[in-house]
N, CA, C and O of each residue as an XYZ file, in Angstrom:
584
protein
N     120.825     35.844    175.086
C     121.750     35.673    176.535
C     121.960     36.731    177.022
O     122.817     36.557    177.888
N     121.575     38.107    176.954
C     122.352     38.995    177.284
C     120.800     39.251    178.131
O     120.935     39.987    179.109
N     119.532     38.809    177.920
C     118.605     38.345    178.762
C     118.415     38.212    180.052
O     117.939     38.881    180.970
N     119.091     36.784    179.842
C     119.551     35.526    180.741
C     120.447     36.209    181.700
O     120.362     36.043    182.917
N     121.180     36.869    181.207
C     122.555     37.196    182.557
C     121.913     38.739    183.092
O     122.406     39.280    184.082
N     121.034     39.228    182.506
C     120.402     40.071    182.838
C     119.559     39.223    184.293
O     120.119     39.060    185.378
N     118.286     38.820    184.008
C     117.954     37.895    184.243
C     118.613     37.613    186.136
O     118.082     37.695    187.243
N     119.800     37.317    185.705
C     120.727     36.843    187.048
C     121.526     37.539    188.080
O     122.292     37.101    188.938
N     120.933     39.424    187.601
C     121.807     40.695    187.529
C     121.085     41.373    188.455
O     119.881     41.133    188.543
N     121.633     42.231    189.211
C     120.953     43.344    189.777
C     121.779     43.959    189.635
O     122.748     43.575    188.980
N     121.669     45.887    190.542
C     122.041     46.671    190.779
C     122.869     47.742    189.823
O     122.079     48.684    189.775
N     123.950     48.091    189.088
C     124.165     49.104    188.196
C     124.533     47.919    187.210
O     124.734     48.373    186.083
N     124.694     46.460    187.280
C     124.469     45.679    185.786
C     124.071     45.680    185.265
O     124.272     45.765    184.054
N     122.485     45.496    186.376
C     121.234     45.188    185.604
C     120.554     46.159    185.111
O     119.586     46.051    184.358
N     121.186     47.449    185.645
C     120.508     48.755    184.804
C     120.892     49.077    183.684
O     120.199     49.579    182.799
N     122.988     48.587    183.604
C     123.210     49.093    181.958
C     122.480     47.830    181.169
O     122.164     48.022    179.995
N     122.206     46.565    181.767
C     121.645     45.718    180.343
C     120.362     45.994    180.000
O     119.943     46.143    178.852
N     119.644     46.070    181.174
C     118.278     46.763    180.496
C     118.616     47.933    179.789
O     117.721     48.218    178.994
N     119.331     48.529    179.775
C     119.513     50.509    179.012
C     119.735     49.726    177.646
O     118.965     49.949    176.712
N     120.727     48.852    177.519
C     121.521     48.745    176.528
C     120.249     48.037    175.684
O     120.143     48.402    174.513
N     119.229     47.008    176.206
C     118.477     46.040    175.666
C     117.106     47.125    175.074
O     116.289     47.089    174.154
N     117.371     47.851    175.967
C     116.146     49.214    175.834
C     114.859     48.207    176.492
O     113.754     48.245    175.950
N     115.006     47.675    177.211
C     114.168     47.083    178.568
C     113.346     47.546    179.190
O     113.481     48.762    179.333
N     112.388     47.055    179.721
C     112.027     48.131    180.887
C     112.407     47.300    182.469
O     112.963     47.939    183.363
N     112.046     45.901    182.642
C     112.690     44.548    183.079
C     112.938     43.535    183.170
O     112.733     42.975    182.094
N     113.386     42.733    184.072
C     113.479     41.556    183.455
C     112.550     40.056    182.865
O     112.722     39.030    182.208
N     111.678     40.674    183.499
C     109.552     39.875    183.542
C     109.630     40.373    181.729
O     109.453     39.498    180.881
N     109.893     41.757    181.329
C     109.538     41.616    179.932
C     110.358     41.285    179.117
O     109.918     41.251    177.968
N     112.250     40.801    179.347
C     113.113     40.295    178.677
C     112.602     38.886    178.676
O     112.263     38.287    177.656
N     112.563     38.291    180.160
C     111.921     36.508    180.024
C     110.713     36.442    179.371
O     110.545     35.373    178.785
N     109.745     37.304    179.275
C     108.489     36.675    178.331
C     109.009     36.438    177.143
O     109.329     35.340    176.688
N     109.132     37.985    176.396
C     109.800     37.577    175.406
C     110.787     36.542    174.992
O     110.569     35.998    173.909
N     111.934     36.147    175.734
C     112.486     35.095    175.145
C     111.685     33.904    175.295
O     112.133     32.999    174.592
N     110.382     33.485    176.139
C     109.984     32.554    176.214
C     108.712     32.864    174.552
O     108.302     31.937    173.854
N     108.502     33.773    174.413
C     108.275     33.440    173.251
C     108.960     33.068    172.417
O     109.162     31.883    172.154
N     109.566     34.278    171.706
C     110.458     33.630    170.850
C     111.498     32.395    170.583
O     112.207     32.199    169.596
N     111.374     31.712    171.648
C     111.817     30.277    171.977
C     111.180     29.659    171.724
O     111.682     28.561    171.482
N     109.767     29.724    171.563
C     108.608     28.862    171.495
C     107.858     28.912    170.000
O     107.187     28.084    169.384
N     108.331     30.394    169.687
C     107.565     30.126    167.914
C     108.937     30.046    167.493
O     109.135     28.876    167.166
N     110.098     30.811    167.327
C     110.853     30.967    166.290
C     111.167     29.735    166.368
O     110.574     29.285    165.387
N     111.689     28.867    166.854
C     112.461     27.360    166.885
C     111.497     26.439    167.042
O     111.565     25.309    167.525
N     110.310     27.218    166.446
C     109.286     25.536    166.539
C     110.001     24.837    165.278
O     110.535     25.670    164.546
N     110.170     23.170    164.745
C     110.307     22.709    164.003
C     109.088     22.223    162.812
O     108.110     21.476    162.829
N     109.821     23.186    161.707
C     108.613     23.375    160.890
C     108.946     22.564    159.704
O     108.606     22.932    158.579
N     109.659     21.371    159.935
C     110.240     20.407    158.539
C     109.231     19.605    157.929
O     109.112     19.390    156.723
N     108.510     19.178    158.861
C     107.060     18.463    158.709
C     106.531     19.205    157.880
O     105.951     18.499    157.055
N     106.393     20.519    157.604
C     105.384     21.484    157.144
C     106.081     22.363    155.581
O     105.774     23.176    154.710
N     107.083     21.569    156.009
C     108.554     22.197    154.646
C     108.959     23.534    154.934
O     109.513     24.228    154.081
N     108.711     23.937    156.102
C     109.341     25.346    156.533
C     110.548     24.476    156.547
O     110.765     23.329    156.156
N     111.538     25.754    157.349
C     112.809     26.013    157.775
C     112.731     24.603    159.793
O     112.125     24.056    160.715
N     113.413     24.783    159.372
C     113.641     23.944    161.077
C     115.060     24.727    161.448
O     116.021     24.480    160.720
N     115.251     25.754    162.657
C     116.384     26.264    162.907
C     116.397     25.830    164.802
O     115.579     25.766    165.720
N     117.557     25.663    164.634
C     117.990     24.934    166.261
C     118.799     25.747    166.697
O     119.432     26.585    166.055
N     118.819     25.486    168.086
C     119.606     26.589    168.542
C     120.356     25.959    169.952
O     120.118     24.752    169.909
N     120.989     26.193    170.920
C     122.283     25.266    171.666
C     121.796     27.084    172.741
O     122.001     28.231    172.343
N     121.181     26.668    174.024
C     120.827     27.391    174.506
C     121.405     27.174    176.262
O     120.533     27.203    177.131
N     122.394     27.034    176.546
C     123.011     26.586    177.986
C     123.649     27.117    179.428
O     124.764     27.614    179.582
N     123.323     27.039    179.753
C     124.296     26.811    181.549
C     125.204     26.033    181.820
O     124.850     24.858    181.909
N     126.546     26.308    182.035
C     127.560     24.973    182.463
C     127.879     25.327    183.708
O     128.534     26.368    183.656
N     127.686     24.850    185.115
C     128.642     25.574    186.522
C     129.069     24.540    186.765
O     128.577     23.419    186.893
N     130.161     24.999    186.838
C     130.577     24.133    187.936
C     130.281     23.574    188.866
O     129.488     24.323    189.437
N     130.421     22.537    189.538
C     130.044     21.373    190.865
C     130.160     22.427    192.026
O     129.072     22.709    192.527
N     131.010     22.924    192.437
C     131.171     23.632    193.389
C     129.631     24.437    193.537
O     128.774     24.217    194.393
N     129.604     25.044    192.855
C     128.173     25.983    192.673
C     126.721     25.353    191.979
O     126.760     24.732    190.917
N     125.493     25.589    192.697
C     124.301     25.716    192.062
C     123.796     26.814    191.867
O     124.003     27.858    192.484
N     122.576     26.471    190.321
C     122.095     27.812    190.548
C     121.001     28.374    191.327
O     120.594     27.404    191.965
N     120.243     29.450    191.664
C     119.518     29.406    192.861
C     117.860     29.275    192.024
O     117.568     29.548    190.860
N     117.015     28.763    193.121
C     116.223     28.358    192.682
C     115.337     29.172    191.347
O     115.069     28.752    190.221
N     115.048     30.416    191.970
C     114.477     31.437    191.138
C     114.839     31.606    189.767
O     113.952     31.670    188.916
N     116.272     31.700    189.407
C     117.241     31.474    188.498
C     116.906     30.594    187.883
O     116.476     30.719    186.737
N     117.052     29.157    188.669
C     117.006     27.968    187.439
C     115.748     27.841    186.775
O     115.702     26.979    185.897
N     114.560     28.611    187.034
C     113.142     28.431    186.980
C     113.002     29.211    185.607
O     112.232     28.870    184.710
N     113.802     30.240    185.567
C     114.060     31.518    184.646
C     114.684     31.120    183.354
O     114.381     31.534    182.236
N     115.971     29.905    183.803
C     116.648     29.146    182.506
C     115.647     27.825    181.837
O     115.572     27.299    180.726
N     114.965     27.629    183.129
C     114.684     25.906    182.572
C     113.130     26.773    181.254
O     112.878     26.408    180.106
N     112.477     27.852    182.021
C     111.050     27.992    181.846
C     111.327     29.459    180.665
O     110.841     29.527    179.536
N     111.871     30.100    181.061
C     111.787     31.285    179.698
C     112.899     31.349    179.029
O     112.977     32.364    178.337
N     114.048     30.438    178.960
C     114.896     30.816    177.850
C     114.970     29.029    177.301
O     115.601     28.768    176.276
N     114.274     27.912    178.088
C     114.523     26.467    177.551
C     115.651     26.092    177.303
O     115.833     25.361    176.329
N     116.900     26.564    178.264
C     118.203     26.379    177.972
C     118.535     25.119    179.240
O     117.814     24.831    180.195
N     119.447     24.711    178.978
C     119.524     23.354    179.455
C     120.554     24.091    180.667
O     121.274     25.071    180.475
N     120.390     23.280    182.025
C     121.654     24.025    182.988
C     122.040     22.515    183.576
O     121.217     21.619    183.766
N     123.702     22.413    183.861
C     124.261     21.539    184.212
C     125.671     21.437    185.262
O     126.796     21.934    185.228
N     125.186     20.822    185.879
C     126.625     20.988    186.854
C     127.685     20.161    186.456
O     127.478     18.980    186.179
N     129.429     20.950    186.368
C     130.464     19.989    185.845
C     131.362     20.144    186.936
O     131.196     20.879    187.910
N     132.792     19.032    186.586
C     133.656     19.185    187.021
C     134.691     20.209    186.654
O     135.850     19.833    186.485
N     134.392     21.374    186.528
C     135.539     22.161    185.776
C     136.922     22.173    186.397
O     137.925     22.568    185.802
N     136.904     21.804    187.386
C     138.271     22.022    188.091
C     139.162     20.420    188.278
O     140.355     20.242    188.522
N     138.212     19.549    188.085
C     139.522     18.182    187.998
C     139.090     17.498    186.368
O     139.828     16.723    185.759
N     137.761     17.980    185.870
C     138.112     17.062    184.245
C     137.641     18.041    183.676
O     136.418     18.174    183.633
N     138.685     19.188    182.962
C     138.046     20.285    182.239
C     137.729     19.698    180.450
O     136.907     20.011    179.589
N     139.319     18.335    180.554
C     138.880     17.455    179.017
C     137.990     17.108    179.236
O     137.302     17.690    178.399
N     137.011     16.213    180.085
C     135.876     15.707    179.906
C     134.561     16.461    179.854
O     133.658     15.865    179.266
N     134.198     17.981    180.489
C     133.579     19.330    180.638
C     134.054     19.467    178.827
O     133.130     19.239    178.047
N     135.030     19.718    178.388
C     134.933     20.319    176.928
C     134.480     19.346    175.984
O     133.731     19.661    175.059
N     134.879     18.211    176.162
C     134.097     17.231    175.515
C     132.510     17.024    175.235
O     131.878     17.076    174.180
N     131.999     16.708    176.899
C     130.580     17.023    176.935
C     129.802     17.938    176.319
O     128.908     17.798    175.484
N     130.394     19.182    176.997
C     130.110     20.127    175.630
C     129.660     20.060    174.823
O     128.463     20.118    174.546
N     130.878     19.862    174.014
C     130.954     20.146    172.410
C     129.840     18.603    171.902
O     129.159     18.668    170.879
N     129.840     17.387    172.762
C     128.931     16.531    171.885
C     127.191     17.546    172.014
O     126.298     17.410    171.178
N     127.088     18.553    173.323
C     125.668     18.260    173.561
C     125.270     19.772    172.471
O     124.153     20.221    172.214
N     126.262     20.143    172.130
C     126.100     21.577    171.010
C     126.052     20.381    169.631
O     124.942     20.164    169.143
N     126.712     19.984    169.317
C     126.424     19.274    168.508
C     125.130     18.377    168.385
O     124.616     18.383    167.266
N     124.572     17.671    169.273
C     123.416     17.133    169.551
C     122.443     18.512    169.039
O     122.055     18.645    167.878
N     122.240     19.173    169.795
C     121.482     20.402    170.027
C     121.316     21.629    168.582
O     120.606     22.630    168.482
N     122.318     20.998    167.605
C     122.322     21.920    166.843
C     122.394     21.110    165.223
O     122.656     21.471    164.076
N     122.040     19.961    165.833
C     122.097     18.781    164.585
C     122.751     18.530    163.795
O     122.426     18.065    162.702
N     124.376     18.917    164.376
C     125.942     18.252    163.809
C     126.336     19.718    163.161
O     127.384     19.852    162.529
N     124.995     21.294    163.461
C     125.866     22.011    162.515
C     127.263     22.951    163.676
O     128.235     23.589    163.270
N     126.943     22.753    164.787
C     128.439     23.077    165.514
C     128.830     22.233    166.060
O     128.254     21.981    167.119
N     130.211     21.189    165.576
C     131.098     20.101    166.049
C     131.869     21.174    167.274
O     131.516     20.755    168.376
N     132.302     21.749    167.345
C     133.307     22.323    168.235
C     132.610     23.588    168.614
O     132.476     24.555    167.864
N     132.155     23.495    169.910
C     132.170     24.754    170.492
C     133.155     25.468    171.505
O     133.179     26.692    171.638
N     133.683     24.900    171.962
C     134.431     25.656    173.125
C     135.817     24.277    172.995
O     135.617     23.100    172.696
N     136.818     24.763    173.243
C     138.040     24.101    173.217
C     138.872     24.770    174.898
O     138.817     25.868    175.452
N     139.585     23.464    175.243
C     139.753     23.443    176.510
C     140.904     24.604    176.675
O     141.460     24.553    177.772
N     141.096     25.032    176.312
C     142.149     26.605    176.275
C     140.890     27.777    176.611
O     140.996     28.644    177.478
N     139.917     27.622    175.887
C     138.191     28.601    176.045
C     138.286     28.510    177.699
O     138.561     29.483    178.400
N     137.953     26.888    178.317
C     137.540     26.456    179.435
C     138.199     27.027    180.828
O     137.709     27.163    181.949
N     139.628     27.330    180.257
C     140.062     27.187    181.336
C     140.681     28.637    181.442
O     140.898     28.941    182.615
N     140.982     29.495    180.636
C     140.890     30.897    180.686
C     139.685     31.711    180.641
O     139.884     32.926    180.624
N     138.066     31.174    180.608
C     137.019     30.858    181.247
C     136.785     30.743    182.611
O     136.238     31.554    183.357
N     137.161     29.869    182.810
C     137.246     29.228    184.346
C     137.966     30.407    185.684
O     137.637     30.809    186.800
N     139.308     30.621    184.539
C     139.773     31.881    186.075
C     138.938     33.277    185.589
O     139.247     34.364    186.076
N     138.067     33.177    184.784
C     137.733     35.172    184.331
C     136.725     35.008    186.030
O     136.647     35.631    187.089
N     135.950     33.444    185.234
C     134.995     33.706    186.682
C     135.410     33.431    188.015
O     134.881     33.896    189.024
N     136.462     32.588    187.971
C     136.654     32.851    189.871
C     137.501     34.325    190.463
O     137.765     34.629    191.627
N     137.832     35.172    189.010
C     138.492     36.223    189.138
C     136.833     37.188    189.601
O     136.794     38.064    190.464
N     135.429     36.644    188.632
C     134.709     38.009    189.060
C     133.993     37.596    190.359
O     133.178     38.326    190.924
N     134.467     35.991    190.929
C     133.460     36.092    192.232
C     134.827     36.924    193.087
O     134.483     37.395    194.171
N     135.877     37.077    192.817
C     136.541     37.579    193.988
C     136.216     39.274    194.061
O     136.120     40.059    195.004
N     136.054     39.477    191.979
C     135.723     41.194    192.289
C     134.248     41.355    193.033
O     134.209     42.219    193.908
N     133.342     40.800    192.840
C     131.795     40.877    193.704
C     131.889     40.972    194.638
O     131.377     41.910    195.250
N     132.938     39.581    195.470
C     133.198     39.288    196.394
C     134.107     40.811    197.549
O     134.001     41.260    198.691
N     134.694     40.994    196.665
C     135.528     42.222    197.739
C     134.647     43.715    197.792
O     134.753     44.706    198.514
N     133.744     43.362    196.674
C     132.775     44.721    196.629
C     131.320     44.672    196.970
O     130.406     45.457    196.718
N     131.357     43.561    197.600
C     130.119     43.749    199.071
C     129.100     43.247    198.518
O     128.017     43.325    199.097
N     129.253     42.384    196.808
C     128.043     41.716    195.684
C     127.755     40.941    195.929
O     128.546     40.378    196.687
N     126.419     40.109    195.596
C     126.081     38.859    195.892
C     126.010     38.450    194.489
O     126.255     39.394    193.738
N     125.758     37.365    193.900
C     125.541     37.334    193.230
C     123.723     36.564    192.796
O     123.642     35.540    193.475
N     122.520     36.730    192.033
C     121.311     36.441    192.252
C     121.189     35.064    191.778
O     120.305     34.267    192.090
N     122.760     34.762    190.522
C     122.357     33.472    189.762
C     123.069     32.220    190.490
O     122.623     31.142    190.098
N     123.857     32.155    191.247
C     125.116     31.013    191.965
C     124.839     31.502    193.215
O     124.764     32.644    193.670
N     124.649     29.975    193.858
C     124.642     29.902    195.778
C     125.866     28.331    195.734
O     125.717     27.489    194.849
N     126.541     28.243    196.382
C     127.725     27.302    196.892
C     126.695     25.978    197.103
O     125.516     25.795    197.406
N     127.977     25.103    196.724
C     126.289     23.584    197.363
C     126.794     23.587    198.211
O     126.415     22.897    199.158
């Protein structure tokens, strides 16, 4: 997940993430993730081996969308779901949708990934982060307004 965040970051935040992950760049992280997703999470159940599952997704308020380059990274390198949802007026439905998706993706292992209260806190945090970025003249490489 930190690699995905790094893929959409720049400046000091990117430098800190790359340092923490001991990586030379986002291309390296994206390539590593793509290889890991393909190899580690292959379904070995039919061969008597393990079947690992994971739920990797980016859920974005419908007022925003992923920038095309970041969307490509989400889809191809991280094999993550990307969905636009109405967090502003349909938080209860979004919570249910995310939970059903996570349950399906993990073959029932994760039944409740999100609580409504968590979505509200996250929504507030993201709005606050957008204002902080804007106040400091920074732009996101991940999102753009619809």
